[in-house]
Coordinates of C-alpha atoms in Angstrom, one line a residue:
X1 CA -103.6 24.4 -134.0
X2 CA -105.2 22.0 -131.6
X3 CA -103.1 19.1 -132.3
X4 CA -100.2 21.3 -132.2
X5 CA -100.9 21.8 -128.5
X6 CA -101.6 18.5 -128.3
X7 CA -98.3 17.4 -129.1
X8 CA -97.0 19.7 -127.4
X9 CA -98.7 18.8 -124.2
X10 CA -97.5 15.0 -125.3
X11 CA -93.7 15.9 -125.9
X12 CA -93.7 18.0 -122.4
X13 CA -95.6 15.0 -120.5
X14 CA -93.0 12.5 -122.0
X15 CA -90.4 14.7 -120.8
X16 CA -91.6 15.1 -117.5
X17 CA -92.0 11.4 -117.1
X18 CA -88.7 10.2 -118.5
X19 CA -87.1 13.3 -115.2
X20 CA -88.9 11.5 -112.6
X21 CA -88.0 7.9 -114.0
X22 CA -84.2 8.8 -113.9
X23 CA -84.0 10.7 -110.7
X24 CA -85.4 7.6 -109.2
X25 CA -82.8 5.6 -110.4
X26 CA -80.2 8.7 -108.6
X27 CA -79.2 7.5 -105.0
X28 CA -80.0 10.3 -102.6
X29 CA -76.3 9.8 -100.9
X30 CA -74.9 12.8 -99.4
X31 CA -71.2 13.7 -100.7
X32 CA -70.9 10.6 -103.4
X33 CA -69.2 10.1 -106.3
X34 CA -69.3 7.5 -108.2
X35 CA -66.4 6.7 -110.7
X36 CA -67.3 6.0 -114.2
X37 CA -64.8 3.0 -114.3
X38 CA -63.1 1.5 -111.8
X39 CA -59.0 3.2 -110.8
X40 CA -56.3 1.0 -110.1
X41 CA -53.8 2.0 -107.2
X42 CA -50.6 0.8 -107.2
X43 CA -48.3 0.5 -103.9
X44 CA -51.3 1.8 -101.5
X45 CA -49.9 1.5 -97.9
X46 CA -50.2 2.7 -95.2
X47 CA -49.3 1.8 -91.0
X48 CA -51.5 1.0 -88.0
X49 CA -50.7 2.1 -84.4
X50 CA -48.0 -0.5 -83.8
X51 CA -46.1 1.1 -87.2
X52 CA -47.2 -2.9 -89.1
X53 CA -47.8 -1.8 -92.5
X54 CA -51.0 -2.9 -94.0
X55 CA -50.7 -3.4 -97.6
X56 CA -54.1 -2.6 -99.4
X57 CA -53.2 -5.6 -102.5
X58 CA -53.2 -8.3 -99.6
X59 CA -57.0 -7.3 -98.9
X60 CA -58.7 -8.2 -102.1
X61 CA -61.8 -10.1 -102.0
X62 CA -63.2 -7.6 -99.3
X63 CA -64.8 -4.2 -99.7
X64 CA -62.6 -1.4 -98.5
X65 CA -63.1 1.9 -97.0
X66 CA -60.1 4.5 -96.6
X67 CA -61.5 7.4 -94.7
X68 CA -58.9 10.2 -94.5
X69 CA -59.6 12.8 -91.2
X70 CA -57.6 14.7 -88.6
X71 CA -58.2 15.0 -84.5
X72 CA -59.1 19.2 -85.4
X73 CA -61.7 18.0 -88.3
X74 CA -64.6 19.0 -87.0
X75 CA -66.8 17.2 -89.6
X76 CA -63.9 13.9 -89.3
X77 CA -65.1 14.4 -85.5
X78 CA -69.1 14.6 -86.1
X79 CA -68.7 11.3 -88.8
X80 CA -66.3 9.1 -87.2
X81 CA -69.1 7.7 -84.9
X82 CA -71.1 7.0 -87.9
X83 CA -68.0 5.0 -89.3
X84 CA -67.2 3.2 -86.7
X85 CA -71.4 1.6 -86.6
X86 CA -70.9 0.7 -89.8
X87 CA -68.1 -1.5 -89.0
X88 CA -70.0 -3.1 -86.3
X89 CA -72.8 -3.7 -88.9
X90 CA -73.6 -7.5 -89.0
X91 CA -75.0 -6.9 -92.1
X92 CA -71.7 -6.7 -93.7
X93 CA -69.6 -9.1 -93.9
X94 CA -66.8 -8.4 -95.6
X95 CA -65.8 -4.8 -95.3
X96 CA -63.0 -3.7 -93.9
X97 CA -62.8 0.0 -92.7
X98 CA -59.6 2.0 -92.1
X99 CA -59.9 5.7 -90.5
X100 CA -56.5 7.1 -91.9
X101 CA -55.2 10.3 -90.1
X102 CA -53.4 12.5 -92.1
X103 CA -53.6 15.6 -89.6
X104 CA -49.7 14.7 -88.2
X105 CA -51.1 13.8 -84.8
X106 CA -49.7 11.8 -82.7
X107 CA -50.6 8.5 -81.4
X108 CA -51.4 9.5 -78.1
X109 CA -53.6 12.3 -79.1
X110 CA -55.5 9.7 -81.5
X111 CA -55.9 7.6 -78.9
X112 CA -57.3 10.3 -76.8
X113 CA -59.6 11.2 -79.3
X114 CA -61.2 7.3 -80.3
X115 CA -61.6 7.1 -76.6
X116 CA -63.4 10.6 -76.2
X117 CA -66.1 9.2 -79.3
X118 CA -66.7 5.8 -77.7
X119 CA -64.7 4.5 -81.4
X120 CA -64.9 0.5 -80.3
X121 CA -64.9 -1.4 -83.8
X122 CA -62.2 0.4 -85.5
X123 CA -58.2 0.8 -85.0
X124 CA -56.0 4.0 -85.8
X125 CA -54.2 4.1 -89.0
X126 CA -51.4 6.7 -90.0
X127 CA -50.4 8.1 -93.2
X128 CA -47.7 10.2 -91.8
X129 CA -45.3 10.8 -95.2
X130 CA -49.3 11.8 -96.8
X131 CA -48.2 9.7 -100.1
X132 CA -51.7 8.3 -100.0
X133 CA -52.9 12.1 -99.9
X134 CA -51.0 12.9 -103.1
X135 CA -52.0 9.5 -104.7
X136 CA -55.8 10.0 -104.1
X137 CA -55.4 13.3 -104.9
X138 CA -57.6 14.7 -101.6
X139 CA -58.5 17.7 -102.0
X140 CA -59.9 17.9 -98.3
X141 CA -61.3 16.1 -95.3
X142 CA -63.0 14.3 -94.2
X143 CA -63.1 11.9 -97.8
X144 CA -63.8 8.6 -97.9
X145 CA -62.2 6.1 -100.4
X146 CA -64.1 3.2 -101.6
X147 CA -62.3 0.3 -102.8
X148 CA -64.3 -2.8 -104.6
X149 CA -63.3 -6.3 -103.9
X150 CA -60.5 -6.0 -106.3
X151 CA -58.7 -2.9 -104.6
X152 CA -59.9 -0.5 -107.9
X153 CA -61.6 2.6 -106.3
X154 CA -65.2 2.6 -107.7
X155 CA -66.3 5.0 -105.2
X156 CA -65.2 8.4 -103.3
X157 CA -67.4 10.2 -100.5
X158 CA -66.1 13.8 -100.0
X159 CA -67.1 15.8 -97.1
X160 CA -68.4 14.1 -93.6
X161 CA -71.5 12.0 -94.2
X162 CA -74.1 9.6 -91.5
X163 CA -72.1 6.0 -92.6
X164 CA -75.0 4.6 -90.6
X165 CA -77.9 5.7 -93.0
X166 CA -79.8 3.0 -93.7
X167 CA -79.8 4.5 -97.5
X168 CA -76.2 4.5 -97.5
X169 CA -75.8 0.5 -95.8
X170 CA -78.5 -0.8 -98.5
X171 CA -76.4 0.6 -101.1
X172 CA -73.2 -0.7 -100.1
X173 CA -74.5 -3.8 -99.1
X174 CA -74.8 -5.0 -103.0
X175 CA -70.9 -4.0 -103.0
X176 CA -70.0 -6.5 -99.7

């Protein structure tokens, strides 16, 4: 009977142990999903202010960041700040983010609403016929697409999150 509590104590220690080793391998990032395997996209584009395209297979060998928001987002609003750091982050070299609006606003009102948030680093994009909504399958916004250096989405963040969390730069600093 005493050794059977023994090993029983044993077994229930091991256990224990083997949790706390494996949640500390967990990153403690808000909102993030991390793909199993990488997904290809095919024919990702999209077009910046001017109405240029920018064709997502002519930026491989950089890290990519599609974030998908709207001007009446109110957590697009409260992250876009964040974002907009991180671009300025001189830690990163080669990442290359692109705020993507999908809310049908105009250009003027997007405009408007970088200049209202002080957005400096980054530039407006459109998605106005919201293929890339139906190819990503967003199921809301804000959400945040993560492309490796290859343009295969390894990544998604869905919901707003702090882009300038030093938790979340230190882990996408082994991506740049």
């Amino acid at each position: 009977m005493k050794y059977l509590k023994l090993k029983y104590i044993l077994i229930l220690l091991a256990f224990f142990i083997s949790n706390l080793s494996y949640s500390s391998d967990q990153l403690d990032i808000k909102n993030l999903v991390i793909n199993d395997s990488p997904i290809k996209y095919t024919d990702v584009t999209f077009k910046n202010i001017q109405n240029k395209q920018v064709i997502v297979e002519n930026l491989k060998g950089q890290l990519v960041i599609l974030n998908f928001w709207a001007i009446w987002c109110k957590p697009c609003r409260e992250e876009m700040k964040s974002l907009d750091l991180l671009q300025s982050n001189k830690e990163l070299k080669n990442i290359k983010i692109f705020p993507i609006n999908v809310g049908n606003d105009n250009v003027k009102k997007s405009k408007d609403f970088f200049k209202e948030l002080d957005i400096k680093f980054l530039d407006i994009y459109f998605d106005e016929k919201l293929s890339l909504t139906k190819k990503f399958s967003l199921r809301g916004i804000p959400t945040t697409i993560i492309l490796n250096k290859k343009g295969e989405e390894f990544a998604r963040i869905i919901g707003a999150i702090d882009f300038n969390d030093q938790v979340f730069i230190d882990w996408i600093k082994k991506y740049d």
